Amino acid sequence: MNLFCILITLALVNVSPIMTGEYANSVYITNQHIKDAFDRDPAGLEAAVLNIINGDKPMETINLILAIPETANIFLIDHDEPFIANLPEHIAIADQEKVQEAISQVTRFPKPELGPNENHENDSLLQLGEDRRRITGIATKNVLIAAIDKGRPEFLNLTEICRLFGLLRSIRFPYAVIKRVDVDHSGDYCILNSRTGRFQYRRHNGIIVEVRPVGVFREVFFDVMPILNDWYPVI
């Protein structure tokens, strides 16, 4: 067992980044597009986020394009393309372009262009990821609150709400990214699976609650709205 752990550690140390500056440039351009929409048409940006949430992309791809773009440079990234172990750069760039397309379809704003001597390298990806989350966190929170208001009291849009929770948790806690969102067939609750734990959300008496276990046989319900209000300012 110890030898196996040592071999895994060595493998991690010796994995080289597979991205070039072209990917960093695409992340920067997408950030600028997001900021432009946020400043000029925040409702349009929120509509673009909702369209991505209600599209056909799995949770991990949504996280990659809206929450944690810097993780495309890490070899242990899952993707909706089943053959991918190391995410090829052309697919990572195409993922960024999907965000640009989603924004342009709603706002009609063209994507920004780099200046003639402007270039961004891999070492800027961590900062670019933080910059993105500052804006997508606010936009996603606003979309989630609107989805909860729209769904009252039966919350027939629970899948939409839970996927938004998955994205918002990944933005808020990028080290514990949500890998999968499972909605029970009854439509009463969903389970969000992260790298560090599980989170359950449920419709209950006309509100959405987070379910937290207390001991072995007891659960406590928390209204999600006070939790959301602590995360990002409402605009």
mmCIF file with all atom_site columns, N, CA, C and O in Angstrom, residues 194-224:
data_model
loop_
_atom_site.group_PDB
_atom_site.id
_atom_site.type_symbol
_atom_site.label_atom_id
_atom_site.label_alt_id
_atom_site.label_comp_id
_atom_site.label_asym_id
_atom_site.label_entity_id
_atom_site.label_seq_id
_atom_site.pdbx_PDB_ins_code
_atom_site.Cartn_x
_atom_site.Cartn_y
_atom_site.Cartn_z
_atom_site.occupancy
_atom_site.B_iso_or_equiv
_atom_site.pdbx_formal_charge
_atom_site.auth_seq_id
_atom_site.auth_comp_id
_atom_site.auth_asym_id
_atom_site.auth_atom_id
_atom_site.pdbx_PDB_model_num
ATOM 1   N N  . SER A 1 194 ? -19.507 16.267 -3.781 1.00 0.00 ? 194 SER A N  1
ATOM 2   C CA . SER A 1 194 ? -18.276 17.017 -3.992 1.00 0.00 ? 194 SER A CA 1
ATOM 3   C C  . SER A 1 194 ? -17.080 16.115 -3.712 1.00 0.00 ? 194 SER A C  1
ATOM 4   O O  . SER A 1 194 ? -17.226 14.951 -3.330 1.00 0.00 ? 194 SER A O  1
ATOM 5   N N  . ARG A 1 195 ? -15.901 16.671 -3.866 1.00 0.00 ? 195 ARG A N  1
ATOM 6   C CA . ARG A 1 195 ? -14.680 15.938 -3.552 1.00 0.00 ? 195 ARG A CA 1
ATOM 7   C C  . ARG A 1 195 ? -14.537 15.729 -2.059 1.00 0.00 ? 195 ARG A C  1
ATOM 8   O O  . ARG A 1 195 ? -13.760 14.886 -1.622 1.00 0.00 ? 195 ARG A O  1
ATOM 9   N N  . THR A 1 196 ? -15.260 16.491 -1.251 1.00 0.00 ? 196 THR A N  1
ATOM 10  C CA . THR A 1 196 ? -15.082 16.423 0.197  1.00 0.00 ? 196 THR A CA 1
ATOM 11  C C  . THR A 1 196 ? -16.323 15.996 0.961  1.00 0.00 ? 196 THR A C  1
ATOM 12  O O  . THR A 1 196 ? -16.256 15.807 2.180  1.00 0.00 ? 196 THR A O  1
ATOM 13  N N  . GLY A 1 197 ? -17.457 15.850 0.297  1.00 0.00 ? 197 GLY A N  1
ATOM 14  C CA . GLY A 1 197 ? -18.656 15.456 1.019  1.00 0.00 ? 197 GLY A CA 1
ATOM 15  C C  . GLY A 1 197 ? -19.901 15.530 0.159  1.00 0.00 ? 197 GLY A C  1
ATOM 16  O O  . GLY A 1 197 ? -19.837 15.717 -1.056 1.00 0.00 ? 197 GLY A O  1
ATOM 17  N N  . ARG A 1 198 ? -21.057 15.361 0.815  1.00 0.00 ? 198 ARG A N  1
ATOM 18  C CA . ARG A 1 198 ? -22.353 15.382 0.139  1.00 0.00 ? 198 ARG A CA 1
ATOM 19  C C  . ARG A 1 198 ? -23.229 16.441 0.787  1.00 0.00 ? 198 ARG A C  1
ATOM 20  O O  . ARG A 1 198 ? -23.163 16.666 1.991  1.00 0.00 ? 198 ARG A O  1
ATOM 21  N N  . PHE A 1 199 ? -24.079 17.045 -0.045 1.00 0.00 ? 199 PHE A N  1
ATOM 22  C CA . PHE A 1 199 ? -24.993 18.075 0.431  1.00 0.00 ? 199 PHE A CA 1
ATOM 23  C C  . PHE A 1 199 ? -26.378 17.765 -0.116 1.00 0.00 ? 199 PHE A C  1
ATOM 24  O O  . PHE A 1 199 ? -26.528 17.448 -1.294 1.00 0.00 ? 199 PHE A O  1
ATOM 25  N N  . GLN A 1 200 ? -27.377 17.855 0.771  1.00 0.00 ? 200 GLN A N  1
ATOM 26  C CA . GLN A 1 200 ? -28.750 17.551 0.357  1.00 0.00 ? 200 GLN A CA 1
ATOM 27  C C  . GLN A 1 200 ? -29.613 18.807 0.455  1.00 0.00 ? 200 GLN A C  1
ATOM 28  O O  . GLN A 1 200 ? -29.567 19.539 1.450  1.00 0.00 ? 200 GLN A O  1
ATOM 29  N N  . TYR A 1 201 ? -30.381 19.044 -0.614 1.00 0.00 ? 201 TYR A N  1
ATOM 30  C CA . TYR A 1 201 ? -31.352 20.133 -0.639 1.00 0.00 ? 201 TYR A CA 1
ATOM 31  C C  . TYR A 1 201 ? -32.736 19.531 -0.890 1.00 0.00 ? 201 TYR A C  1
ATOM 32  O O  . TYR A 1 201 ? -32.887 18.586 -1.664 1.00 0.00 ? 201 TYR A O  1
ATOM 33  N N  . ARG A 1 202 ? -33.741 20.120 -0.234 1.00 0.00 ? 202 ARG A N  1
ATOM 34  C CA . ARG A 1 202 ? -35.091 19.538 -0.267 1.00 0.00 ? 202 ARG A CA 1
ATOM 35  C C  . ARG A 1 202 ? -36.130 20.652 -0.327 1.00 0.00 ? 202 ARG A C  1
ATOM 36  O O  . ARG A 1 202 ? -35.919 21.743 0.208  1.00 0.00 ? 202 ARG A O  1
ATOM 37  N N  . ARG A 1 203 ? -37.235 20.364 -0.996 1.00 0.00 ? 203 ARG A N  1
ATOM 38  C CA . ARG A 1 203 ? -38.374 21.279 -0.903 1.00 0.00 ? 203 ARG A CA 1
ATOM 39  C C  . ARG A 1 203 ? -39.166 20.911 0.348  1.00 0.00 ? 203 ARG A C  1
ATOM 40  O O  . ARG A 1 203 ? -39.424 19.734 0.629  1.00 0.00 ? 203 ARG A O  1
ATOM 41  N N  . HIS A 1 204 ? -39.544 21.942 1.119  1.00 0.00 ? 204 HIS A N  1
ATOM 42  C CA . HIS A 1 204 ? -40.168 21.674 2.415  1.00 0.00 ? 204 HIS A CA 1
ATOM 43  C C  . HIS A 1 204 ? -41.042 22.855 2.804  1.00 0.00 ? 204 HIS A C  1
ATOM 44  O O  . HIS A 1 204 ? -40.547 23.971 3.028  1.00 0.00 ? 204 HIS A O  1
ATOM 45  N N  . ASN A 1 205 ? -42.362 22.631 2.844  1.00 0.00 ? 205 ASN A N  1
ATOM 46  C CA . ASN A 1 205 ? -43.326 23.658 3.281  1.00 0.00 ? 205 ASN A CA 1
ATOM 47  C C  . ASN A 1 205 ? -43.158 24.973 2.523  1.00 0.00 ? 205 ASN A C  1
ATOM 48  O O  . ASN A 1 205 ? -43.149 26.056 3.113  1.00 0.00 ? 205 ASN A O  1
ATOM 49  N N  . GLY A 1 206 ? -42.991 24.881 1.210  1.00 0.00 ? 206 GLY A N  1
ATOM 50  C CA . GLY A 1 206 ? -42.948 26.072 0.376  1.00 0.00 ? 206 GLY A CA 1
ATOM 51  C C  . GLY A 1 206 ? -41.609 26.773 0.325  1.00 0.00 ? 206 GLY A C  1
ATOM 52  O O  . GLY A 1 206 ? -41.518 27.877 -0.228 1.00 0.00 ? 206 GLY A O  1
ATOM 53  N N  . ILE A 1 207 ? -40.562 26.156 0.889  1.00 0.00 ? 207 ILE A N  1
ATOM 54  C CA . ILE A 1 207 ? -39.220 26.731 0.811  1.00 0.00 ? 207 ILE A CA 1
ATOM 55  C C  . ILE A 1 207 ? -38.234 25.630 0.415  1.00 0.00 ? 207 ILE A C  1
ATOM 56  O O  . ILE A 1 207 ? -38.566 24.450 0.416  1.00 0.00 ? 207 ILE A O  1
ATOM 57  N N  . ILE A 1 208 ? -37.018 26.047 0.061  1.00 0.00 ? 208 ILE A N  1
ATOM 58  C CA . ILE A 1 208 ? -35.936 25.100 -0.183 1.00 0.00 ? 208 ILE A CA 1
ATOM 59  C C  . ILE A 1 208 ? -35.045 25.103 1.055  1.00 0.00 ? 208 ILE A C  1
ATOM 60  O O  . ILE A 1 208 ? -34.650 26.165 1.547  1.00 0.00 ? 208 ILE A O  1
ATOM 61  N N  . VAL A 1 209 ? -34.738 23.907 1.550  1.00 0.00 ? 209 VAL A N  1
ATOM 62  C CA . VAL A 1 209 ? -33.921 23.786 2.751  1.00 0.00 ? 209 VAL A CA 1
ATOM 63  C C  . VAL A 1 209 ? -32.686 22.950 2.457  1.00 0.00 ? 209 VAL A C  1
ATOM 64  O O  . VAL A 1 209 ? -32.681 22.094 1.558  1.00 0.00 ? 209 VAL A O  1
ATOM 65  N N  . GLU A 1 210 ? -31.624 23.238 3.212  1.00 0.00 ? 210 GLU A N  1
ATOM 66  C CA . GLU A 1 210 ? -30.460 22.361 3.225  1.00 0.00 ? 210 GLU A CA 1
ATOM 67  C C  . GLU A 1 210 ? -30.620 21.409 4.393  1.00 0.00 ? 210 GLU A C  1
ATOM 68  O O  . GLU A 1 210 ? -30.921 21.832 5.516  1.00 0.00 ? 210 GLU A O  1
ATOM 69  N N  . VAL A 1 211 ? -30.430 20.115 4.125  1.00 0.00 ? 211 VAL A N  1
ATOM 70  C CA . VAL A 1 211 ? -30.622 19.088 5.150  1.00 0.00 ? 211 VAL A CA 1
ATOM 71  C C  . VAL A 1 211 ? -29.258 18.712 5.715  1.00 0.00 ? 211 VAL A C  1
ATOM 72  O O  . VAL A 1 211 ? -28.356 18.318 4.977  1.00 0.00 ? 211 VAL A O  1
ATOM 73  N N  . ARG A 1 212 ? -29.133 18.840 7.038  1.00 0.00 ? 212 ARG A N  1
ATOM 74  C CA . ARG A 1 212 ? -27.873 18.500 7.691  1.00 0.00 ? 212 ARG A CA 1
ATOM 75  C C  . ARG A 1 212 ? -28.130 17.442 8.755  1.00 0.00 ? 212 ARG A C  1
ATOM 76  O O  . ARG A 1 212 ? -29.012 17.596 9.593  1.00 0.00 ? 212 ARG A O  1
ATOM 77  N N  . PRO A 1 213 ? -27.362 16.344 8.727  1.00 0.00 ? 213 PRO A N  1
ATOM 78  C CA . PRO A 1 213 ? -27.549 15.306 9.739  1.00 0.00 ? 213 PRO A CA 1
ATOM 79  C C  . PRO A 1 213 ? -27.056 15.763 11.099 1.00 0.00 ? 213 PRO A C  1
ATOM 80  O O  . PRO A 1 213 ? -26.047 16.465 11.215 1.00 0.00 ? 213 PRO A O  1
ATOM 81  N N  . VAL A 1 214 ? -27.786 15.379 12.123 1.00 0.00 ? 214 VAL A N  1
ATOM 82  C CA . VAL A 1 214 ? -27.390 15.639 13.508 1.00 0.00 ? 214 VAL A CA 1
ATOM 83  C C  . VAL A 1 214 ? -27.418 14.299 14.225 1.00 0.00 ? 214 VAL A C  1
ATOM 84  O O  . VAL A 1 214 ? -28.489 13.748 14.482 1.00 0.00 ? 214 VAL A O  1
ATOM 85  N N  . GLY A 1 215 ? -26.255 13.772 14.491 1.00 0.00 ? 215 GLY A N  1
ATOM 86  C CA . GLY A 1 215 ? -26.204 12.421 15.035 1.00 0.00 ? 215 GLY A CA 1
ATOM 87  C C  . GLY A 1 215 ? -26.498 11.402 13.954 1.00 0.00 ? 215 GLY A C  1
ATOM 88  O O  . GLY A 1 215 ? -26.335 11.653 12.756 1.00 0.00 ? 215 GLY A O  1
ATOM 89  N N  . VAL A 1 216 ? -26.978 10.241 14.376 1.00 0.00 ? 216 VAL A N  1
ATOM 90  C CA . VAL A 1 216 ? -27.183 9.133  13.438 1.00 0.00 ? 216 VAL A CA 1
ATOM 91  C C  . VAL A 1 216 ? -28.588 9.130  12.852 1.00 0.00 ? 216 VAL A C  1
ATOM 92  O O  . VAL A 1 216 ? -28.777 8.855  11.671 1.00 0.00 ? 216 VAL A O  1
ATOM 93  N N  . PHE A 1 217 ? -29.588 9.474  13.630 1.00 0.00 ? 217 PHE A N  1
ATOM 94  C CA . PHE A 1 217 ? -30.978 9.291  13.210 1.00 0.00 ? 217 PHE A CA 1
ATOM 95  C C  . PHE A 1 217 ? -31.756 10.606 13.105 1.00 0.00 ? 217 PHE A C  1
ATOM 96  O O  . PHE A 1 217 ? -32.983 10.585 12.969 1.00 0.00 ? 217 PHE A O  1
ATOM 97  N N  . ARG A 1 218 ? -31.085 11.742 13.143 1.00 0.00 ? 218 ARG A N  1
ATOM 98  C CA . ARG A 1 218 ? -31.813 13.015 13.167 1.00 0.00 ? 218 ARG A CA 1
ATOM 99  C C  . ARG A 1 218 ? -31.240 13.951 12.116 1.00 0.00 ? 218 ARG A C  1
ATOM 100 O O  . ARG A 1 218 ? -30.038 13.970 11.864 1.00 0.00 ? 218 ARG A O  1
ATOM 101 N N  . GLU A 1 219 ? -32.148 14.718 11.501 1.00 0.00 ? 219 GLU A N  1
ATOM 102 C CA . GLU A 1 219 ? -31.752 15.713 10.512 1.00 0.00 ? 219 GLU A CA 1
ATOM 103 C C  . GLU A 1 219 ? -32.351 17.062 10.873 1.00 0.00 ? 219 GLU A C  1
ATOM 104 O O  . GLU A 1 219 ? -33.445 17.134 11.445 1.00 0.00 ? 219 GLU A O  1
ATOM 105 N N  . VAL A 1 220 ? -31.623 18.125 10.520 1.00 0.00 ? 220 VAL A N  1
ATOM 106 C CA . VAL A 1 220 ? -32.101 19.477 10.759 1.00 0.00 ? 220 VAL A CA 1
ATOM 107 C C  . VAL A 1 220 ? -32.205 20.197 9.416  1.00 0.00 ? 220 VAL A C  1
ATOM 108 O O  . VAL A 1 220 ? -31.328 20.042 8.556  1.00 0.00 ? 220 VAL A O  1
ATOM 109 N N  . PHE A 1 221 ? -33.291 20.953 9.238  1.00 0.00 ? 221 PHE A N  1
ATOM 110 C CA . PHE A 1 221 ? -33.515 21.689 8.002  1.00 0.00 ? 221 PHE A CA 1
ATOM 111 C C  . PHE A 1 221 ? -33.146 23.169 8.203  1.00 0.00 ? 221 PHE A C  1
ATOM 112 O O  . PHE A 1 221 ? -33.540 23.781 9.196  1.00 0.00 ? 221 PHE A O  1
ATOM 113 N N  . PHE A 1 222 ? -32.417 23.724 7.241  1.00 0.00 ? 222 PHE A N  1
ATOM 114 C CA . PHE A 1 222 ? -32.054 25.137 7.264  1.00 0.00 ? 222 PHE A CA 1
ATOM 115 C C  . PHE A 1 222 ? -32.561 25.802 5.995  1.00 0.00 ? 222 PHE A C  1
ATOM 116 O O  . PHE A 1 222 ? -32.242 25.361 4.886  1.00 0.00 ? 222 PHE A O  1
ATOM 117 N N  . ASP A 1 223 ? -33.340 26.862 6.156  1.00 0.00 ? 223 ASP A N  1
ATOM 118 C CA . ASP A 1 223 ? -33.775 27.664 5.014  1.00 0.00 ? 223 ASP A CA 1
ATOM 119 C C  . ASP A 1 223 ? -32.526 28.160 4.278  1.00 0.00 ? 223 ASP A C  1
ATOM 120 O O  . ASP A 1 223 ? -31.601 28.709 4.892  1.00 0.00 ? 223 ASP A O  1
ATOM 121 N N  . VAL A 1 224 ? -32.475 27.992 2.947  1.00 0.00 ? 224 VAL A N  1
ATOM 122 C CA . VAL A 1 224 ? -31.256 28.332 2.208  1.00 0.00 ? 224 VAL A CA 1
ATOM 123 C C  . VAL A 1 224 ? -31.078 29.831 2.020  1.00 0.00 ? 224 VAL A C  1
ATOM 124 O O  . VAL A 1 224 ? -29.958 30.291 1.760  1.00 0.00 ? 224 VAL A O  1
#
